[in-house]
Amino acid sequence: MDPFLRAAIDEAKKGLASGGIPIGSVLVHDGKIIGRGHNQRVQHGSVIHHGEMNALENAGRQKGSIYKECTIYTTLSPCPMCTGAILLYGIPKVIVGENKTFMGAEDHLRKNGVEVQVLQDEECIQMMRDFIAKSPQLWNEDIGI
């Protein structure tokens, strides 16, 4: 398995273990993780701490040129909010663990020149299916339903 997707999955599991939604992400530059995070909406009482947003936050301030050389890995297809952040910072490539349980704004990313690769990783799919079955109300809150 790709070590960066593995790191994103590990982040998702951290979120789940602490009572949150199992979505993880890592921001990679020049073959190194510079930011890692997981959905912490529950843990922080936040409306914005999705996995990708948390990874960007944890990367800290970077020069604009750094983002343009990064790849962001996420266990789940990015929602419109996370897509907006990816576009804002000019991140050129997104590796998605899966989009079977939730289809985010991948088409919007592609239309704006971002390379999107979807892996349909079985561990990512099963983790989200299990979570959605166990906590449908929390999941619906996360995606704005």
mmCIF file of N, CA, C and O in Angstrom, residues 26-117:
data_model
loop_
_atom_site.group_PDB
_atom_site.id
_atom_site.type_symbol
_atom_site.label_atom_id
_atom_site.label_comp_id
_atom_site.label_asym_id
_atom_site.label_seq_id
_atom_site.Cartn_x
_atom_site.Cartn_y
_atom_site.Cartn_z
ATOM 1 N N VAL A 26 -3.335 13.515 4.607
ATOM 2 C CA VAL A 26 -1.963 13.994 4.759
ATOM 3 C C VAL A 26 -1.609 14.856 3.560
ATOM 4 O O VAL A 26 -2.057 14.612 2.439
ATOM 5 N N LEU A 27 -0.808 15.870 3.821
ATOM 6 C CA LEU A 27 -0.296 16.759 2.781
ATOM 7 C C LEU A 27 1.168 16.407 2.572
ATOM 8 O O LEU A 27 1.953 16.398 3.532
ATOM 9 N N VAL A 28 1.521 16.091 1.334
ATOM 10 C CA VAL A 28 2.858 15.598 1.020
ATOM 11 C C VAL A 28 3.577 16.575 0.101
ATOM 12 O O VAL A 28 3.030 17.004 -0.917
ATOM 13 N N HIS A 29 4.811 16.902 0.470
ATOM 14 C CA HIS A 29 5.679 17.748 -0.350
ATOM 15 C C HIS A 29 7.038 17.084 -0.477
ATOM 16 O O HIS A 29 7.644 16.721 0.534
ATOM 17 N N ASP A 30 7.485 16.936 -1.687
ATOM 18 C CA ASP A 30 8.818 16.397 -1.941
ATOM 19 C C ASP A 30 9.049 15.061 -1.223
ATOM 20 O O ASP A 30 10.099 14.834 -0.625
ATOM 21 N N GLY A 31 8.029 14.195 -1.244
ATOM 22 C CA GLY A 31 8.146 12.873 -0.666
ATOM 23 C C GLY A 31 8.076 12.806 0.844
ATOM 24 O O GLY A 31 8.354 11.760 1.435
ATOM 25 N N LYS A 32 7.665 13.916 1.498
ATOM 26 C CA LYS A 32 7.570 13.945 2.956
ATOM 27 C C LYS A 32 6.216 14.507 3.371
ATOM 28 O O LYS A 32 5.699 15.438 2.757
ATOM 29 N N ILE A 33 5.687 13.966 4.447
ATOM 30 C CA ILE A 33 4.433 14.497 4.998
ATOM 31 C C ILE A 33 4.746 15.794 5.741
ATOM 32 O O ILE A 33 5.569 15.807 6.648
ATOM 33 N N ILE A 34 4.092 16.872 5.305
ATOM 34 C CA ILE A 34 4.296 18.157 5.993
ATOM 35 C C ILE A 34 3.078 18.551 6.825
ATOM 36 O O ILE A 34 3.146 19.485 7.619
ATOM 37 N N GLY A 35 1.978 17.843 6.638
ATOM 38 C CA GLY A 35 0.787 18.088 7.439
ATOM 39 C C GLY A 35 -0.054 16.832 7.478
ATOM 40 O O GLY A 35 -0.193 16.147 6.477
ATOM 41 N N ARG A 36 -0.567 16.524 8.640
ATOM 42 C CA ARG A 36 -1.446 15.357 8.778
ATOM 43 C C ARG A 36 -2.605 15.753 9.660
ATOM 44 O O ARG A 36 -2.470 16.620 10.522
ATOM 45 N N GLY A 37 -3.756 15.139 9.408
ATOM 46 C CA GLY A 37 -4.911 15.473 10.216
ATOM 47 C C GLY A 37 -6.054 14.521 9.977
ATOM 48 O O GLY A 37 -6.003 13.668 9.096
ATOM 49 N N HIS A 38 -7.078 14.692 10.788
ATOM 50 C CA HIS A 38 -8.289 13.887 10.650
ATOM 51 C C HIS A 38 -9.484 14.742 11.035
ATOM 52 O O HIS A 38 -9.342 15.789 11.650
ATOM 53 N N ASN A 39 -10.641 14.284 10.606
ATOM 54 C CA ASN A 39 -11.868 15.006 10.895
ATOM 55 C C ASN A 39 -11.986 15.148 12.408
ATOM 56 O O ASN A 39 -11.942 14.158 13.132
ATOM 57 N N GLN A 40 -12.108 16.398 12.855
ATOM 58 C CA GLN A 40 -12.214 16.681 14.286
ATOM 59 C C GLN A 40 -13.395 17.597 14.593
ATOM 60 O O GLN A 40 -13.368 18.357 15.551
ATOM 61 N N ARG A 41 -14.423 17.490 13.779
ATOM 62 C CA ARG A 41 -15.616 18.304 14.015
ATOM 63 C C ARG A 41 -16.211 18.023 15.389
ATOM 64 O O ARG A 41 -16.578 18.942 16.110
ATOM 65 N N VAL A 42 -16.300 16.746 15.732
ATOM 66 C CA VAL A 42 -16.878 16.366 17.025
ATOM 67 C C VAL A 42 -15.951 16.795 18.153
ATOM 68 O O VAL A 42 -16.374 17.448 19.111
ATOM 69 N N GLN A 43 -14.693 16.450 18.028
ATOM 70 C CA GLN A 43 -13.726 16.699 19.092
ATOM 71 C C GLN A 43 -13.558 18.186 19.391
ATOM 72 O O GLN A 43 -13.339 18.575 20.532
ATOM 73 N N HIS A 44 -13.639 19.031 18.367
ATOM 74 C CA HIS A 44 -13.439 20.475 18.540
ATOM 75 C C HIS A 44 -14.751 21.269 18.535
ATOM 76 O O HIS A 44 -14.719 22.487 18.671
ATOM 77 N N GLY A 45 -15.868 20.586 18.334
ATOM 78 C CA GLY A 45 -17.127 21.313 18.209
ATOM 79 C C GLY A 45 -17.059 22.285 17.045
ATOM 80 O O GLY A 45 -17.558 23.398 17.105
ATOM 81 N N SER A 46 -16.444 21.842 15.952
ATOM 82 C CA SER A 46 -16.117 22.699 14.814
ATOM 83 C C SER A 46 -16.958 22.357 13.589
ATOM 84 O O SER A 46 -17.328 21.210 13.384
ATOM 85 N N VAL A 47 -17.204 23.350 12.781
ATOM 86 C CA VAL A 47 -17.881 23.099 11.508
ATOM 87 C C VAL A 47 -16.885 22.950 10.361
ATOM 88 O O VAL A 47 -17.272 22.569 9.262
ATOM 89 N N ILE A 48 -15.616 23.248 10.598
ATOM 90 C CA ILE A 48 -14.648 23.237 9.496
ATOM 91 C C ILE A 48 -13.535 22.204 9.613
ATOM 92 O O ILE A 48 -12.797 22.014 8.660
ATOM 93 N N HIS A 49 -13.402 21.527 10.718
ATOM 94 C CA HIS A 49 -12.272 20.608 10.878
ATOM 95 C C HIS A 49 -12.503 19.256 10.216
ATOM 96 O O HIS A 49 -12.476 18.209 10.857
ATOM 97 N N HIS A 50 -12.712 19.295 8.908
ATOM 98 C CA HIS A 50 -12.720 18.069 8.113
ATOM 99 C C HIS A 50 -11.276 17.580 8.020
ATOM 100 O O HIS A 50 -10.335 18.317 8.351
ATOM 101 N N GLY A 51 -11.073 16.359 7.555
ATOM 102 C CA GLY A 51 -9.733 15.779 7.504
ATOM 103 C C GLY A 51 -8.742 16.609 6.710
ATOM 104 O O GLY A 51 -7.626 16.897 7.169
ATOM 105 N N GLU A 52 -9.131 17.032 5.512
ATOM 106 C CA GLU A 52 -8.225 17.802 4.665
ATOM 107 C C GLU A 52 -7.927 19.172 5.273
ATOM 108 O O GLU A 52 -6.784 19.637 5.247
ATOM 109 N N MET A 53 -8.951 19.798 5.821
ATOM 110 C CA MET A 53 -8.763 21.110 6.439
ATOM 111 C C MET A 53 -7.832 21.002 7.639
ATOM 112 O O MET A 53 -6.976 21.864 7.864
ATOM 113 N N ASN A 54 -7.981 19.928 8.412
ATOM 114 C CA ASN A 54 -7.141 19.712 9.577
ATOM 115 C C ASN A 54 -5.690 19.452 9.165
ATOM 116 O O ASN A 54 -4.759 19.962 9.799
ATOM 117 N N ALA A 55 -5.491 18.694 8.096
ATOM 118 C CA ALA A 55 -4.126 18.450 7.602
ATOM 119 C C ALA A 55 -3.480 19.760 7.142
ATOM 120 O O ALA A 55 -2.303 20.010 7.434
ATOM 121 N N LEU A 56 -4.238 20.594 6.445
ATOM 122 C CA LEU A 56 -3.709 21.892 6.012
ATOM 123 C C LEU A 56 -3.372 22.764 7.220
ATOM 124 O O LEU A 56 -2.319 23.401 7.259
ATOM 125 N N GLU A 57 -4.272 22.786 8.193
ATOM 126 C CA GLU A 57 -4.027 23.561 9.413
ATOM 127 C C GLU A 57 -2.748 23.087 10.110
ATOM 128 O O GLU A 57 -1.921 23.893 10.541
ATOM 129 N N ASN A 58 -2.581 21.781 10.201
ATOM 130 C CA ASN A 58 -1.422 21.227 10.895
ATOM 131 C C ASN A 58 -0.118 21.368 10.114
ATOM 132 O O ASN A 58 0.961 21.233 10.701
ATOM 133 N N ALA A 59 -0.216 21.656 8.831
ATOM 134 C CA ALA A 59 0.990 21.927 8.033
ATOM 135 C C ALA A 59 1.561 23.296 8.379
ATOM 136 O O ALA A 59 2.727 23.571 8.099
ATOM 137 N N GLY A 60 0.749 24.150 8.969
ATOM 138 C CA GLY A 60 1.209 25.495 9.310
ATOM 139 C C GLY A 60 1.349 26.367 8.072
ATOM 140 O O GLY A 60 1.053 25.952 6.961
ATOM 141 N N ARG A 61 1.818 27.569 8.294
ATOM 142 C CA ARG A 61 2.019 28.495 7.177
ATOM 143 C C ARG A 61 3.111 27.976 6.268
ATOM 144 O O ARG A 61 4.185 27.608 6.718
ATOM 145 N N GLN A 62 2.820 27.990 4.993
ATOM 146 C CA GLN A 62 3.782 27.583 3.968
ATOM 147 C C GLN A 62 3.824 28.672 2.901
ATOM 148 O O GLN A 62 2.846 29.395 2.710
ATOM 149 N N LYS A 63 4.927 28.758 2.213
ATOM 150 C CA LYS A 63 4.983 29.645 1.050
ATOM 151 C C LYS A 63 4.000 29.118 0.014
ATOM 152 O O LYS A 63 3.813 27.902 -0.118
ATOM 153 N N GLY A 64 3.400 30.023 -0.727
ATOM 154 C CA GLY A 64 2.448 29.625 -1.753
ATOM 155 C C GLY A 64 3.033 28.638 -2.744
ATOM 156 O O GLY A 64 2.336 27.739 -3.221
ATOM 157 N N SER A 65 4.303 28.760 -3.034
ATOM 158 C CA SER A 65 4.941 27.862 -3.997
ATOM 159 C C SER A 65 5.000 26.425 -3.490
ATOM 160 O O SER A 65 5.001 25.482 -4.286
ATOM 161 N N ILE A 66 5.033 26.233 -2.184
ATOM 162 C CA ILE A 66 5.084 24.881 -1.615
ATOM 163 C C ILE A 66 3.801 24.131 -1.941
ATOM 164 O O ILE A 66 3.835 22.975 -2.391
ATOM 165 N N TYR A 67 2.644 24.765 -1.709
ATOM 166 C CA TYR A 67 1.368 24.100 -1.970
ATOM 167 C C TYR A 67 1.259 23.644 -3.418
ATOM 168 O O TYR A 67 0.687 22.598 -3.707
ATOM 169 N N LYS A 68 1.811 24.425 -4.321
ATOM 170 C CA LYS A 68 1.725 24.122 -5.745
ATOM 171 C C LYS A 68 2.582 22.922 -6.138
ATOM 172 O O LYS A 68 2.535 22.473 -7.278
ATOM 173 N N GLU A 69 3.351 22.408 -5.182
ATOM 174 C CA GLU A 69 4.185 21.219 -5.416
ATOM 175 C C GLU A 69 3.723 20.037 -4.555
ATOM 176 O O GLU A 69 4.426 19.039 -4.451
ATOM 177 N N CYS A 70 2.569 20.151 -3.941
ATOM 178 C CA CYS A 70 2.084 19.128 -2.995
ATOM 179 C C CYS A 70 1.069 18.187 -3.626
ATOM 180 O O CYS A 70 0.437 18.501 -4.631
ATOM 181 N N THR A 71 0.923 17.071 -2.968
ATOM 182 C CA THR A 71 -0.181 16.142 -3.207
ATOM 183 C C THR A 71 -0.895 15.982 -1.874
ATOM 184 O O THR A 71 -0.241 15.854 -0.838
ATOM 185 N N ILE A 72 -2.214 16.032 -1.912
ATOM 186 C CA ILE A 72 -2.977 15.775 -0.694
ATOM 187 C C ILE A 72 -3.664 14.421 -0.838
ATOM 188 O O ILE A 72 -4.249 14.116 -1.876
ATOM 189 N N TYR A 73 -3.496 13.613 0.184
ATOM 190 C CA TYR A 73 -4.130 12.299 0.262
ATOM 191 C C TYR A 73 -5.290 12.417 1.237
ATOM 192 O O TYR A 73 -5.147 13.020 2.297
ATOM 193 N N THR A 74 -6.404 11.803 0.880
ATOM 194 C CA THR A 74 -7.568 11.809 1.755
ATOM 195 C C THR A 74 -8.272 10.472 1.642
ATOM 196 O O THR A 74 -8.334 9.890 0.553
ATOM 197 N N THR A 75 -8.771 9.981 2.756
ATOM 198 C CA THR A 75 -9.426 8.674 2.734
ATOM 199 C C THR A 75 -10.777 8.716 2.042
ATOM 200 O O THR A 75 -11.274 7.680 1.609
ATOM 201 N N LEU A 76 -11.372 9.902 1.922
ATOM 202 C CA LEU A 76 -12.707 10.044 1.336
ATOM 203 C C LEU A 76 -12.732 11.220 0.365
ATOM 204 O O LEU A 76 -12.048 12.225 0.570
ATOM 205 N N SER A 77 -13.532 11.110 -0.653
ATOM 206 C CA SER A 77 -13.682 12.153 -1.663
ATOM 207 C C SER A 77 -13.921 13.513 -0.999
ATOM 208 O O SER A 77 -14.776 13.636 -0.120
ATOM 209 N N PRO A 78 -13.171 14.541 -1.392
ATOM 210 C CA PRO A 78 -13.275 15.851 -0.731
ATOM 211 C C PRO A 78 -14.614 16.551 -0.975
ATOM 212 O O PRO A 78 -15.087 16.633 -2.097
ATOM 213 N N CYS A 79 -15.176 17.065 0.105
ATOM 214 C CA CYS A 79 -16.421 17.823 0.030
ATOM 215 C C CYS A 79 -16.156 19.177 -0.656
ATOM 216 O O CYS A 79 -15.004 19.546 -0.900
ATOM 217 N N PRO A 80 -17.198 19.944 -0.930
ATOM 218 C CA PRO A 80 -16.995 21.255 -1.555
ATOM 219 C C PRO A 80 -16.108 22.202 -0.734
ATOM 220 O O PRO A 80 -15.317 22.959 -1.307
ATOM 221 N N MET A 81 -16.215 22.170 0.599
ATOM 222 C CA MET A 81 -15.368 23.053 1.426
ATOM 223 C C MET A 81 -13.891 22.687 1.267
ATOM 224 O O MET A 81 -13.047 23.559 1.050
ATOM 225 N N CYS A 82 -13.586 21.408 1.381
ATOM 226 C CA CYS A 82 -12.193 20.970 1.267
ATOM 227 C C CYS A 82 -11.681 21.168 -0.155
ATOM 228 O O CYS A 82 -10.523 21.529 -0.360
ATOM 229 N N THR A 83 -12.555 20.952 -1.127
ATOM 230 C CA THR A 83 -12.204 21.216 -2.523
ATOM 231 C C THR A 83 -11.817 22.678 -2.699
ATOM 232 O O THR A 83 -10.835 22.994 -3.373
ATOM 233 N N GLY A 84 -12.576 23.576 -2.083
ATOM 234 C CA GLY A 84 -12.263 25.008 -2.171
ATOM 235 C C GLY A 84 -10.888 25.319 -1.618
ATOM 236 O O GLY A 84 -10.135 26.113 -2.205
ATOM 237 N N ALA A 85 -10.521 24.711 -0.499
ATOM 238 C CA ALA A 85 -9.187 24.936 0.080
ATOM 239 C C ALA A 85 -8.102 24.393 -0.836
ATOM 240 O O ALA A 85 -7.057 25.030 -1.025
ATOM 241 N N ILE A 86 -8.335 23.230 -1.420
ATOM 242 C CA ILE A 86 -7.366 22.643 -2.354
ATOM 243 C C ILE A 86 -7.155 23.583 -3.533
ATOM 244 O O ILE A 86 -6.020 23.842 -3.944
ATOM 245 N N LEU A 87 -8.247 24.121 -4.059
ATOM 246 C CA LEU A 87 -8.149 25.050 -5.185
ATOM 247 C C LEU A 87 -7.512 26.375 -4.764
ATOM 248 O O LEU A 87 -6.684 26.933 -5.501
ATOM 249 N N LEU A 88 -7.876 26.878 -3.605
ATOM 250 C CA LEU A 88 -7.332 28.147 -3.121
ATOM 251 C C LEU A 88 -5.811 28.106 -3.055
ATOM 252 O O LEU A 88 -5.135 29.056 -3.463
ATOM 253 N N TYR A 89 -5.275 27.012 -2.554
ATOM 254 C CA TYR A 89 -3.827 26.913 -2.392
ATOM 255 C C TYR A 89 -3.124 26.307 -3.597
ATOM 256 O O TYR A 89 -1.901 26.183 -3.598
ATOM 257 N N GLY A 90 -3.858 25.952 -4.622
ATOM 258 C CA GLY A 90 -3.248 25.488 -5.862
ATOM 259 C C GLY A 90 -2.604 24.112 -5.758
ATOM 260 O O GLY A 90 -1.643 23.819 -6.477
ATOM 261 N N ILE A 91 -3.134 23.278 -4.882
ATOM 262 C CA ILE A 91 -2.601 21.916 -4.756
ATOM 263 C C ILE A 91 -2.963 21.166 -6.046
ATOM 264 O O ILE A 91 -4.144 21.045 -6.377
ATOM 265 N N PRO A 92 -1.965 20.668 -6.767
ATOM 266 C CA PRO A 92 -2.239 20.128 -8.099
ATOM 267 C C PRO A 92 -2.728 18.686 -8.165
ATOM 268 O O PRO A 92 -3.214 18.255 -9.211
ATOM 269 N N LYS A 93 -2.594 17.934 -7.055
ATOM 270 C CA LYS A 93 -2.941 16.510 -7.134
ATOM 271 C C LYS A 93 -3.610 16.047 -5.845
ATOM 272 O O LYS A 93 -3.145 16.358 -4.753
ATOM 273 N N VAL A 94 -4.696 15.274 -6.004
ATOM 274 C CA VAL A 94 -5.439 14.715 -4.883
ATOM 275 C C VAL A 94 -5.539 13.208 -5.095
ATOM 276 O O VAL A 94 -5.980 12.753 -6.153
ATOM 277 N N ILE A 95 -5.120 12.461 -4.087
ATOM 278 C CA ILE A 95 -5.275 11.005 -4.091
ATOM 279 C C ILE A 95 -6.397 10.687 -3.114
ATOM 280 O O ILE A 95 -6.311 11.020 -1.931
ATOM 281 N N VAL A 96 -7.450 10.044 -3.606
ATOM 282 C CA VAL A 96 -8.654 9.769 -2.834
ATOM 283 C C VAL A 96 -8.709 8.279 -2.519
ATOM 284 O O VAL A 96 -8.647 7.447 -3.425
ATOM 285 N N GLY A 97 -8.870 7.958 -1.243
ATOM 286 C CA GLY A 97 -8.985 6.558 -0.849
ATOM 287 C C GLY A 97 -10.210 5.896 -1.440
ATOM 288 O O GLY A 97 -10.136 4.775 -1.948
ATOM 289 N N GLU A 98 -11.350 6.596 -1.380
ATOM 290 C CA GLU A 98 -12.582 6.035 -1.951
ATOM 291 C C GLU A 98 -13.640 7.108 -2.146
ATOM 292 O O GLU A 98 -13.637 8.128 -1.464
ATOM 293 N N ASN A 99 -14.551 6.827 -3.098
ATOM 294 C CA ASN A 99 -15.686 7.717 -3.314
ATOM 295 C C ASN A 99 -16.995 6.950 -3.456
ATOM 296 O O ASN A 99 -17.974 7.470 -3.957
ATOM 297 N N LYS A 100 -17.005 5.699 -2.993
ATOM 298 C CA LYS A 100 -18.232 4.893 -3.086
ATOM 299 C C LYS A 100 -19.245 5.290 -2.013
ATOM 300 O O LYS A 100 -20.443 5.265 -2.261
ATOM 301 N N THR A 101 -18.781 5.636 -0.810
ATOM 302 C CA THR A 101 -19.705 6.007 0.256
ATOM 303 C C THR A 101 -20.103 7.475 0.184
ATOM 304 O O THR A 101 -21.144 7.853 0.716
ATOM 305 N N PHE A 102 -19.267 8.281 -0.451
ATOM 306 C CA PHE A 102 -19.562 9.714 -0.591
ATOM 307 C C PHE A 102 -18.796 10.248 -1.793
ATOM 308 O O PHE A 102 -17.574 10.091 -1.878
ATOM 309 N N MET A 103 -19.514 10.862 -2.710
ATOM 310 C CA MET A 103 -18.891 11.497 -3.865
ATOM 311 C C MET A 103 -18.849 12.989 -3.591
ATOM 312 O O MET A 103 -19.883 13.651 -3.509
ATOM 313 N N GLY A 104 -17.649 13.502 -3.412
ATOM 314 C CA GLY A 104 -17.469 14.922 -3.163
ATOM 315 C C GLY A 104 -17.425 15.705 -4.460
ATOM 316 O O GLY A 104 -18.052 15.339 -5.457
ATOM 317 N N ALA A 105 -16.652 16.748 -4.461
ATOM 318 C CA ALA A 105 -16.597 17.680 -5.589
ATOM 319 C C ALA A 105 -15.424 17.374 -6.529
ATOM 320 O O ALA A 105 -14.736 18.277 -6.997
ATOM 321 N N GLU A 106 -15.221 16.099 -6.804
ATOM 322 C CA GLU A 106 -14.116 15.695 -7.675
ATOM 323 C C GLU A 106 -14.191 16.332 -9.056
ATOM 324 O O GLU A 106 -13.166 16.738 -9.607
ATOM 325 N N ASP A 107 -15.401 16.411 -9.624
ATOM 326 C CA ASP A 107 -15.537 17.024 -10.952
ATOM 327 C C ASP A 107 -15.098 18.478 -10.941
ATOM 328 O O ASP A 107 -14.472 18.952 -11.896
ATOM 329 N N HIS A 108 -15.401 19.183 -9.855
ATOM 330 C CA HIS A 108 -14.990 20.589 -9.741
ATOM 331 C C HIS A 108 -13.461 20.690 -9.694
ATOM 332 O O HIS A 108 -12.878 21.586 -10.312
ATOM 333 N N LEU A 109 -12.837 19.785 -8.962
ATOM 334 C CA LEU A 109 -11.365 19.770 -8.937
ATOM 335 C C LEU A 109 -10.815 19.542 -10.338
ATOM 336 O O LEU A 109 -9.939 20.294 -10.799
ATOM 337 N N ARG A 110 -11.326 18.530 -11.016
ATOM 338 C CA ARG A 110 -10.832 18.210 -12.367
ATOM 339 C C ARG A 110 -11.051 19.369 -13.337
ATOM 340 O O ARG A 110 -10.181 19.680 -14.146
ATOM 341 N N LYS A 111 -12.228 19.997 -13.258
ATOM 342 C CA LYS A 111 -12.527 21.124 -14.154
ATOM 343 C C LYS A 111 -11.577 22.293 -13.924
ATOM 344 O O LYS A 111 -11.422 23.150 -14.795
ATOM 345 N N ASN A 112 -10.961 22.332 -12.750
ATOM 346 C CA ASN A 112 -10.019 23.396 -12.422
ATOM 347 C C ASN A 112 -8.568 22.937 -12.514
ATOM 348 O O ASN A 112 -7.676 23.557 -11.939
ATOM 349 N N GLY A 113 -8.333 21.857 -13.237
ATOM 350 C CA GLY A 113 -6.979 21.430 -13.550
ATOM 351 C C GLY A 113 -6.277 20.569 -12.515
ATOM 352 O O GLY A 113 -5.082 20.298 -12.646
ATOM 353 N N VAL A 114 -7.013 20.128 -11.487
ATOM 354 C CA VAL A 114 -6.399 19.290 -10.459
ATOM 355 C C VAL A 114 -6.472 17.831 -10.908
ATOM 356 O O VAL A 114 -7.513 17.358 -11.379
ATOM 357 N N GLU A 115 -5.367 17.122 -10.768
ATOM 358 C CA GLU A 115 -5.346 15.699 -11.048
ATOM 359 C C GLU A 115 -5.957 14.970 -9.851
ATOM 360 O O GLU A 115 -5.511 15.159 -8.713
ATOM 361 N N VAL A 116 -6.973 14.163 -10.109
ATOM 362 C CA VAL A 116 -7.652 13.416 -9.056
ATOM 363 C C VAL A 116 -7.527 11.925 -9.371
ATOM 364 O O VAL A 116 -7.915 11.491 -10.454
ATOM 365 N N GLN A 117 -6.974 11.200 -8.427
ATOM 366 C CA GLN A 117 -6.839 9.755 -8.584
ATOM 367 C C GLN A 117 -7.635 9.081 -7.464
ATOM 368 O O GLN A 117 -7.400 9.369 -6.288
#
